[in-house]
Amino acid sequence: MMEQLALSHPEISFKYIQNKQVKLHTSGNYNVKDVIYNVYGRDMAKALLEVFYENDFMKIEGYAGKPEVPEETEALRTTM
């Protein structure tokens, strides 16, 4: 749940501590890719491509996995 909150609000700094260990920490710098890095790790963040399309009727933005992202990471998929 913390991961979903962090990904949907990159403008807020989150720090999740469990059993005296930091499990998640985000900067709140508005950068979604930084949050992806903090949630999923460096390898996943590097394997993503930015997607952006806008016209008069809609706007699509986000990240998509490159072909080298293994299918077993499908469980990590987040859609908002």
GROMACS .gro file of C-alpha atoms in nm:
model
   80
    1MET     CA    1   0.000   0.000   0.000
    2MET     CA    2   0.284   0.242   0.078
    3GLU     CA    3   0.427   0.180  -0.267
    4GLN     CA    4   0.094   0.274  -0.431
    5LEU     CA    5   0.074   0.592  -0.225
    6ALA     CA    6   0.431   0.690  -0.309
    7LEU     CA    7   0.381   0.623  -0.682
    8SER     CA    8   0.057   0.819  -0.695
    9HIS     CA    9   0.198   1.115  -0.500
   10PRO     CA   10   0.558   1.183  -0.609
   11GLU     CA   11   0.527   1.533  -0.460
   12ILE     CA   12   0.510   1.388  -0.106
   13SER     CA   13   0.809   1.247   0.080
   14PHE     CA   14   0.731   0.906   0.231
   15LYS     CA   15   0.935   0.719   0.490
   16TYR     CA   16   0.806   0.376   0.589
   17ILE     CA   17   0.978   0.211   0.885
   18GLN     CA   18   0.907  -0.144   0.998
   19ASN     CA   19   1.086  -0.312   1.290
   20LYS     CA   20   1.327  -0.017   1.306
   21GLN     CA   21   1.429  -0.066   0.942
   22VAL     CA   22   1.354   0.182   0.663
   23LYS     CA   23   1.158  -0.016   0.404
   24LEU     CA   24   1.076   0.275   0.172
   25HIS     CA   25   1.194   0.633   0.153
   26THR     CA   26   1.106   0.880  -0.123
   27SER     CA   27   1.222   1.238  -0.164
   28GLY     CA   28   0.898   1.414  -0.260
   29ASN     CA   29   1.072   1.585  -0.552
   30TYR     CA   30   0.780   1.534  -0.800
   31ASN     CA   31   0.991   1.289  -1.007
   32VAL     CA   32   0.796   0.968  -1.069
   33LYS     CA   33   1.104   0.788  -1.201
   34ASP     CA   34   1.281   0.855  -0.869
   35VAL     CA   35   0.988   0.696  -0.686
   36ILE     CA   36   0.998   0.397  -0.924
   37TYR     CA   37   1.367   0.362  -0.840
   38ASN     CA   38   1.291   0.368  -0.468
   39VAL     CA   39   1.001   0.121  -0.494
   40TYR     CA   40   1.127  -0.127  -0.757
   41GLY     CA   41   1.503  -0.074  -0.761
   42ARG     CA   42   1.772   0.050  -0.996
   43ASP     CA   43   1.749  -0.229  -1.254
   44MET     CA   44   1.376  -0.183  -1.303
   45ALA     CA   45   1.404   0.196  -1.322
   46LYS     CA   46   1.675   0.165  -1.588
   47ALA     CA   47   1.464  -0.079  -1.791
   48LEU     CA   48   1.171   0.161  -1.837
   49LEU     CA   49   1.085   0.393  -2.121
   50GLU     CA   50   0.887   0.711  -2.070
   51VAL     CA   51   0.553   0.720  -2.253
   52PHE     CA   52   0.383   1.048  -2.336
   53TYR     CA   53   0.103   1.131  -2.579
   54GLU     CA   54  -0.141   1.419  -2.577
   55ASN     CA   55  -0.411   1.544  -2.812
   56ASP     CA   56  -0.730   1.749  -2.780
   57PHE     CA   57  -0.916   1.462  -2.613
   58MET     CA   58  -0.669   1.280  -2.392
   59LYS     CA   59  -0.331   1.270  -2.229
   60ILE     CA   60  -0.135   0.950  -2.167
   61GLU     CA   61   0.181   0.950  -1.962
   62GLY     CA   62   0.378   0.696  -1.767
   63TYR     CA   63   0.644   0.431  -1.811
   64ALA     CA   64   0.657   0.102  -2.000
   65GLY     CA   65   0.902  -0.184  -1.962
   66LYS     CA   66   1.161  -0.251  -2.228
   67PRO     CA   67   1.166  -0.603  -2.378
   68GLU     CA   68   1.445  -0.706  -2.141
   69VAL     CA   69   1.214  -0.670  -1.839
   70PRO     CA   70   1.140  -1.033  -1.751
   71GLU     CA   71   0.778  -1.151  -1.750
   72GLU     CA   72   0.803  -1.267  -1.388
   73THR     CA   73   0.808  -0.901  -1.290
   74GLU     CA   74   0.449  -0.876  -1.414
   75ALA     CA   75   0.343  -0.911  -1.052
   76LEU     CA   76   0.509  -0.573  -0.993
   77ARG     CA   77   0.290  -0.400  -1.250
   78THR     CA   78   0.125  -0.085  -1.122
   79THR     CA   79  -0.152   0.094  -1.308
   80MET     CA   80  -0.302   0.424  -1.194
   0.00000   0.00000   0.00000
